[in-house]
mmCIF file of N, CA and C in Angstrom:
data_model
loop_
_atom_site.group_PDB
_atom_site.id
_atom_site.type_symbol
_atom_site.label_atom_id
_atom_site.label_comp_id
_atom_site.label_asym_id
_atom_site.label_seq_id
_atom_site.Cartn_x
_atom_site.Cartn_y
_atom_site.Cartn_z
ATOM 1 N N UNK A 1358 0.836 -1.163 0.000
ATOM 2 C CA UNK A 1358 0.000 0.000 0.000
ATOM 3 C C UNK A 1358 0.887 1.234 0.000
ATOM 4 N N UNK A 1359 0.386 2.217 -0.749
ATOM 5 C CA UNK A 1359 1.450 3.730 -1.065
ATOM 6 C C UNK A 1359 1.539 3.909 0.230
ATOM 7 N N UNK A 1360 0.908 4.708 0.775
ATOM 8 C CA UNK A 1360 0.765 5.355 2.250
ATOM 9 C C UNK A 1360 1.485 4.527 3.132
ATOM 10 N N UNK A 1361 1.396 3.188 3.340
ATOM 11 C CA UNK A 1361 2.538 2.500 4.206
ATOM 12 C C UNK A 1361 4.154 2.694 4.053
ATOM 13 N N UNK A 1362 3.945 2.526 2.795
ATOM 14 C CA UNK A 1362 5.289 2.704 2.475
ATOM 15 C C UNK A 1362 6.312 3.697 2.380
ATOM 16 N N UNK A 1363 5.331 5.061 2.137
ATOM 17 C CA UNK A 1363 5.719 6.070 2.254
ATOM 18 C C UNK A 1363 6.086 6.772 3.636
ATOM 19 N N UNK A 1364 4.890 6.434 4.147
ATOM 20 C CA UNK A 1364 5.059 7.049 5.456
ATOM 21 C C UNK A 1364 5.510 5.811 6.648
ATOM 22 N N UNK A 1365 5.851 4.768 6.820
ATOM 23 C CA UNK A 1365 6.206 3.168 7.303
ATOM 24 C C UNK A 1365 4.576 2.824 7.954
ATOM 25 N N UNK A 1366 5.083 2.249 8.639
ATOM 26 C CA UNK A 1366 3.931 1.332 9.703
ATOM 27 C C UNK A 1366 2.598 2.613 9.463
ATOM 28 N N UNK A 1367 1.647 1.935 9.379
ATOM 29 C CA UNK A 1367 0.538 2.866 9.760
ATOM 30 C C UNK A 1367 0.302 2.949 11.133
ATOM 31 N N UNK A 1368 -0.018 4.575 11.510
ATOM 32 C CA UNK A 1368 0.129 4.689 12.555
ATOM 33 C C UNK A 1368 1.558 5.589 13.513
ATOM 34 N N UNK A 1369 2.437 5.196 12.745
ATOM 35 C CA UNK A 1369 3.935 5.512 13.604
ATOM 36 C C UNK A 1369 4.095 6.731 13.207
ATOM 37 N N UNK A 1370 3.385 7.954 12.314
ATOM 38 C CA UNK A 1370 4.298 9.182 12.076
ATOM 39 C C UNK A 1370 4.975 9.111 10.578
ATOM 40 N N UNK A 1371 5.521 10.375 10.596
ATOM 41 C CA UNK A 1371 6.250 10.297 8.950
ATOM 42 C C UNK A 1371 7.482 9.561 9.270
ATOM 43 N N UNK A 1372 8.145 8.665 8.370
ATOM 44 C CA UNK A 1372 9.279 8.133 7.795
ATOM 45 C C UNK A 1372 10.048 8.780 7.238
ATOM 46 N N UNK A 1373 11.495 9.091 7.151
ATOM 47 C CA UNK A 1373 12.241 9.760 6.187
ATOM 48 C C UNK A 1373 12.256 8.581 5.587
ATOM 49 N N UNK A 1374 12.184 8.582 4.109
ATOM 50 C CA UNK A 1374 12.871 7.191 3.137
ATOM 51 C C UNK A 1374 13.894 7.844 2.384
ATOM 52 N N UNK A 1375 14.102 8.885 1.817
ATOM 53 C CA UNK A 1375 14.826 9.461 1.403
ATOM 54 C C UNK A 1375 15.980 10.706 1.666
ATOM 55 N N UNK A 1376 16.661 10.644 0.791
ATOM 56 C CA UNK A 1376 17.773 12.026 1.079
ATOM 57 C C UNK A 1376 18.067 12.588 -0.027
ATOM 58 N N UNK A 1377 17.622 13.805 -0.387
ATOM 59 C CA UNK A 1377 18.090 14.854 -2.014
ATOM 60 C C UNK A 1377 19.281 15.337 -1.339
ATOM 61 N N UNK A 1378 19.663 15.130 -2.425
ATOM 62 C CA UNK A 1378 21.662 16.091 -2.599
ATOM 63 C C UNK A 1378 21.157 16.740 -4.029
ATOM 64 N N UNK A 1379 21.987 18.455 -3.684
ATOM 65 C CA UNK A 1379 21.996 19.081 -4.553
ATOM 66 C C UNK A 1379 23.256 19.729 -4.817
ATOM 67 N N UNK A 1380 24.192 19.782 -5.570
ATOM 68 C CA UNK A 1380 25.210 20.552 -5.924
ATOM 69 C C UNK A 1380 25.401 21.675 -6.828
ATOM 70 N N UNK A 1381 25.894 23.004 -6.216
ATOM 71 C CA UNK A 1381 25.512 24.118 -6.324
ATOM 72 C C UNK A 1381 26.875 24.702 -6.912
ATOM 73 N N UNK A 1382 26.998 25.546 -8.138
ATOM 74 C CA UNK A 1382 27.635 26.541 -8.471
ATOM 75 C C UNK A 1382 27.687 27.401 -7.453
ATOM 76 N N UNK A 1383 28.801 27.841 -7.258
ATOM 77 C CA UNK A 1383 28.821 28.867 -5.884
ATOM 78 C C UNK A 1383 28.943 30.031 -6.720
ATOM 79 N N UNK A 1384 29.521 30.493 -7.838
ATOM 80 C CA UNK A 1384 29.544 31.885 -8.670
ATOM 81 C C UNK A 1384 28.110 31.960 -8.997
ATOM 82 N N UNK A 1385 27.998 30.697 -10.290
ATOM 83 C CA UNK A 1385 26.490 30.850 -10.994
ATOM 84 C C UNK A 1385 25.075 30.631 -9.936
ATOM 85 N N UNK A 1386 25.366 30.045 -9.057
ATOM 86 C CA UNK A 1386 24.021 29.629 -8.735
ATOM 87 C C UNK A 1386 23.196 28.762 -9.083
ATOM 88 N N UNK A 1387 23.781 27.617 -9.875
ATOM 89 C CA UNK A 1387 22.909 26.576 -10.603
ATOM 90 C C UNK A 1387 23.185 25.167 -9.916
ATOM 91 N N UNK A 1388 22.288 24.678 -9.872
ATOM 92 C CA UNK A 1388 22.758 23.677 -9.796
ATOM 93 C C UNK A 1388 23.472 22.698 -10.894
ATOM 94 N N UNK A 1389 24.322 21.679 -10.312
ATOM 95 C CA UNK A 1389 25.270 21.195 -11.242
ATOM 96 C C UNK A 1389 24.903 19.666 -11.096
ATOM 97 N N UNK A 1390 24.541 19.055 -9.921
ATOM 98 C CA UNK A 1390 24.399 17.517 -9.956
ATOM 99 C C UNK A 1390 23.754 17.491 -9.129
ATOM 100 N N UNK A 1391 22.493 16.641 -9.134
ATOM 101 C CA UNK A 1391 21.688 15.886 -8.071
ATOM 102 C C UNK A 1391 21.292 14.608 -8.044
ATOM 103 N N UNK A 1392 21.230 14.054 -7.215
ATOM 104 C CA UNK A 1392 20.727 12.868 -6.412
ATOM 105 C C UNK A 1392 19.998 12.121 -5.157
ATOM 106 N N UNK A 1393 19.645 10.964 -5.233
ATOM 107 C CA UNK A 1393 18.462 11.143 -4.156
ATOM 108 C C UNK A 1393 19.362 9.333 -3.208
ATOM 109 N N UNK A 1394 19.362 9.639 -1.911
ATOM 110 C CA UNK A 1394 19.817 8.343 -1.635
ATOM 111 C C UNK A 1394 18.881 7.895 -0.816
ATOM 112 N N UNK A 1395 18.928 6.683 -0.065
ATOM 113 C CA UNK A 1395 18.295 6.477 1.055
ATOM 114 C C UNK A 1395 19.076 6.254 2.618
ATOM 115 N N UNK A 1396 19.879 7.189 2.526
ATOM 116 C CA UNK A 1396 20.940 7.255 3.688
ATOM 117 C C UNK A 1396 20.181 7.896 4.714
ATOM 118 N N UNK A 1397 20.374 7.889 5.991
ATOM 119 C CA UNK A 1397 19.436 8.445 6.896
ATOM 120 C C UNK A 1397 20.250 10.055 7.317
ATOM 121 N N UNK A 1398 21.331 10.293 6.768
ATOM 122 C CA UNK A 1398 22.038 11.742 6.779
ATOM 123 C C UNK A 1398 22.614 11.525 5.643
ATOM 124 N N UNK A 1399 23.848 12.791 6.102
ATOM 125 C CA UNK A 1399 24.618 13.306 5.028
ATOM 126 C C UNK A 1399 26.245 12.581 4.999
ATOM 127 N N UNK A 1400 26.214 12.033 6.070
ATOM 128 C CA UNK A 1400 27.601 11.448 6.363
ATOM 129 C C UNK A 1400 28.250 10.735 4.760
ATOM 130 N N UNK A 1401 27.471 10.124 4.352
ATOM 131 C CA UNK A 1401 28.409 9.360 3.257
ATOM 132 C C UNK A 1401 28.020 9.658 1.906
ATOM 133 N N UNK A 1402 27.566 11.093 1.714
ATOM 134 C CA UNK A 1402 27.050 11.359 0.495
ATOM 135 C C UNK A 1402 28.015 12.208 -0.596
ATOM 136 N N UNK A 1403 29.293 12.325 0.446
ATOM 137 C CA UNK A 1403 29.861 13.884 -0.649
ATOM 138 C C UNK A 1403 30.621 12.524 -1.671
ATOM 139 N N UNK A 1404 30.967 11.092 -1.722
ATOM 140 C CA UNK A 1404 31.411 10.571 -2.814
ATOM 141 C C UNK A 1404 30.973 9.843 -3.715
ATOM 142 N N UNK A 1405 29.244 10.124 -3.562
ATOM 143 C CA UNK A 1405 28.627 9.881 -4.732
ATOM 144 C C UNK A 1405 28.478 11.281 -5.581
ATOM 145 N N UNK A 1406 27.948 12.855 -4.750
ATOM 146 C CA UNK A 1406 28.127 13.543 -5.295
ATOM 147 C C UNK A 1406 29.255 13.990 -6.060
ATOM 148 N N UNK A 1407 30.656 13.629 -5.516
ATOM 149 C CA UNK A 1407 31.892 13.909 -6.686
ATOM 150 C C UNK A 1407 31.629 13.094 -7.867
ATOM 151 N N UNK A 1408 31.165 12.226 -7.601
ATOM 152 C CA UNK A 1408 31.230 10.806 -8.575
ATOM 153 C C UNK A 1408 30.383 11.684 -9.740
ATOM 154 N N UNK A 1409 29.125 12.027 -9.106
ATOM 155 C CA UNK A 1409 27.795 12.821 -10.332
ATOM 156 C C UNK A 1409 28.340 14.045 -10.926
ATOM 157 N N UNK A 1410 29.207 14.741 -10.160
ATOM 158 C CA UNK A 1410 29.567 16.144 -10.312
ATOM 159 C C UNK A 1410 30.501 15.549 -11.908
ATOM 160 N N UNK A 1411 31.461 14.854 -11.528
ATOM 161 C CA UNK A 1411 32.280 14.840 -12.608
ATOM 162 C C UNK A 1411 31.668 13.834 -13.696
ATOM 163 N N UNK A 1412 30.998 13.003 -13.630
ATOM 164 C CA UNK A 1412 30.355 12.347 -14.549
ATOM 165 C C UNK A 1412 29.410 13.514 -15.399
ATOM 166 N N UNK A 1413 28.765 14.518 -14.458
ATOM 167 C CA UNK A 1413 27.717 15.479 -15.395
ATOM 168 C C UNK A 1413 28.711 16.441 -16.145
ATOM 169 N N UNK A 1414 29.353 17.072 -15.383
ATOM 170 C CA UNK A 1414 30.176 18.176 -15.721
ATOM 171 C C UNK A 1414 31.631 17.794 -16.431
ATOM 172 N N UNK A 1415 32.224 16.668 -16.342
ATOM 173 C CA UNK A 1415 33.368 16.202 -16.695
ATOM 174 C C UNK A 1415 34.640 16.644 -16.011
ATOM 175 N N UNK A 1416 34.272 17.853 -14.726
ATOM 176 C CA UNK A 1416 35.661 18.124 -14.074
ATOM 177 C C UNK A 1416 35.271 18.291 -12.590
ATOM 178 N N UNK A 1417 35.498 18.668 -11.375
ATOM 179 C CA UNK A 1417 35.834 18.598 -9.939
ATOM 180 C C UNK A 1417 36.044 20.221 -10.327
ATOM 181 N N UNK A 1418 34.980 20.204 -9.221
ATOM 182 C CA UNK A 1418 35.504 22.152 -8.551
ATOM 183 C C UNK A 1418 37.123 22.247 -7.543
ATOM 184 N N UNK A 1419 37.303 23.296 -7.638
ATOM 185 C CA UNK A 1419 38.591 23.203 -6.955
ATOM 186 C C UNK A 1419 38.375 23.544 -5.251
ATOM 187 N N UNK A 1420 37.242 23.959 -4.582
ATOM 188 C CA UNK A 1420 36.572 24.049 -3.414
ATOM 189 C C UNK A 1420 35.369 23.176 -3.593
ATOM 190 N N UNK A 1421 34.987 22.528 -2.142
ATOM 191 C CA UNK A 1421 34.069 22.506 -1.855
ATOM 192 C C UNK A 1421 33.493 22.584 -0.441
ATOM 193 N N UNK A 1422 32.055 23.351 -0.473
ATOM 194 C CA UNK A 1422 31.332 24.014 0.706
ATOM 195 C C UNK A 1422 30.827 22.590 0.804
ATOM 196 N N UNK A 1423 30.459 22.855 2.529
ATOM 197 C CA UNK A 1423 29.139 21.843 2.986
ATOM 198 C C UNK A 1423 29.410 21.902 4.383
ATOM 199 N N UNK A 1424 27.825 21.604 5.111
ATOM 200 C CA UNK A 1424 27.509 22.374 6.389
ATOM 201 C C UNK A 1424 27.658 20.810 7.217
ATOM 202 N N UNK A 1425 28.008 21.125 8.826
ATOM 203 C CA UNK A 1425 28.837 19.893 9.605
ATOM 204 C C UNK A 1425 27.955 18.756 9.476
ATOM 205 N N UNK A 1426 26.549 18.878 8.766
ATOM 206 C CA UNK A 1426 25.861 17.541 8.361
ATOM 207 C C UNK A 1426 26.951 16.303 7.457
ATOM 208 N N UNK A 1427 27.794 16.863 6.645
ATOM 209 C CA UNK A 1427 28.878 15.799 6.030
ATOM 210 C C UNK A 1427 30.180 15.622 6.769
ATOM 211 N N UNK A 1428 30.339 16.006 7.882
ATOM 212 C CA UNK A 1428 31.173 15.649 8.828
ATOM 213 C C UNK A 1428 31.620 13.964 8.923
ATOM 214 N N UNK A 1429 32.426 13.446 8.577
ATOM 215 C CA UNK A 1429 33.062 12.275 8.724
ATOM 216 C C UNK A 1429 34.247 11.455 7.580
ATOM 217 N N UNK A 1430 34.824 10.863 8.598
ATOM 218 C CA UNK A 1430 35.994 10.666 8.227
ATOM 219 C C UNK A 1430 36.073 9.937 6.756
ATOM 220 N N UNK A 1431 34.912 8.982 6.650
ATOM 221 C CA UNK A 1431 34.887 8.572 4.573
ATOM 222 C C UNK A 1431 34.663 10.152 4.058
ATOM 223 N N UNK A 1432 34.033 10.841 4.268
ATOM 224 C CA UNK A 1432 33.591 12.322 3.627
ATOM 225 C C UNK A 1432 35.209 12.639 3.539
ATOM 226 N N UNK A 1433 35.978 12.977 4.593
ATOM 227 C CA UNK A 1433 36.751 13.642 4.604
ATOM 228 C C UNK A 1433 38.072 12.801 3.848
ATOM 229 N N UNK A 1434 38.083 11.778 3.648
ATOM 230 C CA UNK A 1434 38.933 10.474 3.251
ATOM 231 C C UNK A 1434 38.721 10.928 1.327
ATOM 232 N N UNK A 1435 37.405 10.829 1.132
ATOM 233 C CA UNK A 1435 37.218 10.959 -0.659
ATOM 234 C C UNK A 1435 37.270 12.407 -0.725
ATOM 235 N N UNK A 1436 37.546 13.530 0.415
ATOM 236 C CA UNK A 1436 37.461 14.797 -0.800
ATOM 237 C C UNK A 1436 39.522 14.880 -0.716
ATOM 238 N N UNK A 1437 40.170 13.902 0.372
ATOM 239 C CA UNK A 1437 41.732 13.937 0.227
ATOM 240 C C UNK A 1437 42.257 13.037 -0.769
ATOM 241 N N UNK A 1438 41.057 12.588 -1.140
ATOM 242 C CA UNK A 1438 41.839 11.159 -2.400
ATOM 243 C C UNK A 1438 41.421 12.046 -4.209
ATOM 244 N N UNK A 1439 40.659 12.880 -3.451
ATOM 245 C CA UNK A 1439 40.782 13.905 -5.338
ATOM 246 C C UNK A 1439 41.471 15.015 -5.266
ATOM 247 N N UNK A 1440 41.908 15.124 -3.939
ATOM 248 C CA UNK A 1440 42.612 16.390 -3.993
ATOM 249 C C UNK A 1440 42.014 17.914 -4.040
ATOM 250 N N UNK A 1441 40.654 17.749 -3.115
ATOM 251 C CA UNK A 1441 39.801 18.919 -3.084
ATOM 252 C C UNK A 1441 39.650 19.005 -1.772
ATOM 253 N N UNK A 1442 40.061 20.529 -1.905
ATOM 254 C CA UNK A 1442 40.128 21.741 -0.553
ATOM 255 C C UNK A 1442 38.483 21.195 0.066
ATOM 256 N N UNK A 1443 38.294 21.654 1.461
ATOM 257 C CA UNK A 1443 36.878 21.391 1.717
ATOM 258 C C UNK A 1443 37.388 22.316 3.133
#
């Protein structure tokens, strides 16, 4: 049933099932790559977003922003293995 699934157990409240990532031009303002996971944060998302960034765009920004929600050591492990400032 939609509604179960969406929201879990009937009865229990909303469910997060999902997580949008959006990657942002910091000059232009556009977005550049998005994706949707089912991670319950942000912890392990910045190395799929490099992965989309350079697959859409074909290159790696030379900064990247992001707020202490991507805090952790794989986060911080894949932005030292491309060689991007963070």
């Amino acid at each position: 049933d939609f509604e179960a699934r969406i929201m879990g157990k009937k009865g229990s409240g909303f469910g997060y099932q999902y997580n949008g990532q959006i990657c942002v031009d910091e000059d232009c303002q556009i977005i550049v790559a998005q994706f949707i996971s089912q991670n319950v944060n942000d912890k392990k998302e910045v190395k799929p977003a490099l992965e989309i960034m350079h697959e859409i765009t074909g290159i790696l920004p030379s900064k990247l922003s992001a707020d202490n929600g991507y805090m952790s050591a794989d986060n911080l492990e894949a932005l030292e293995n491309v060689g991007l400032e963070a």
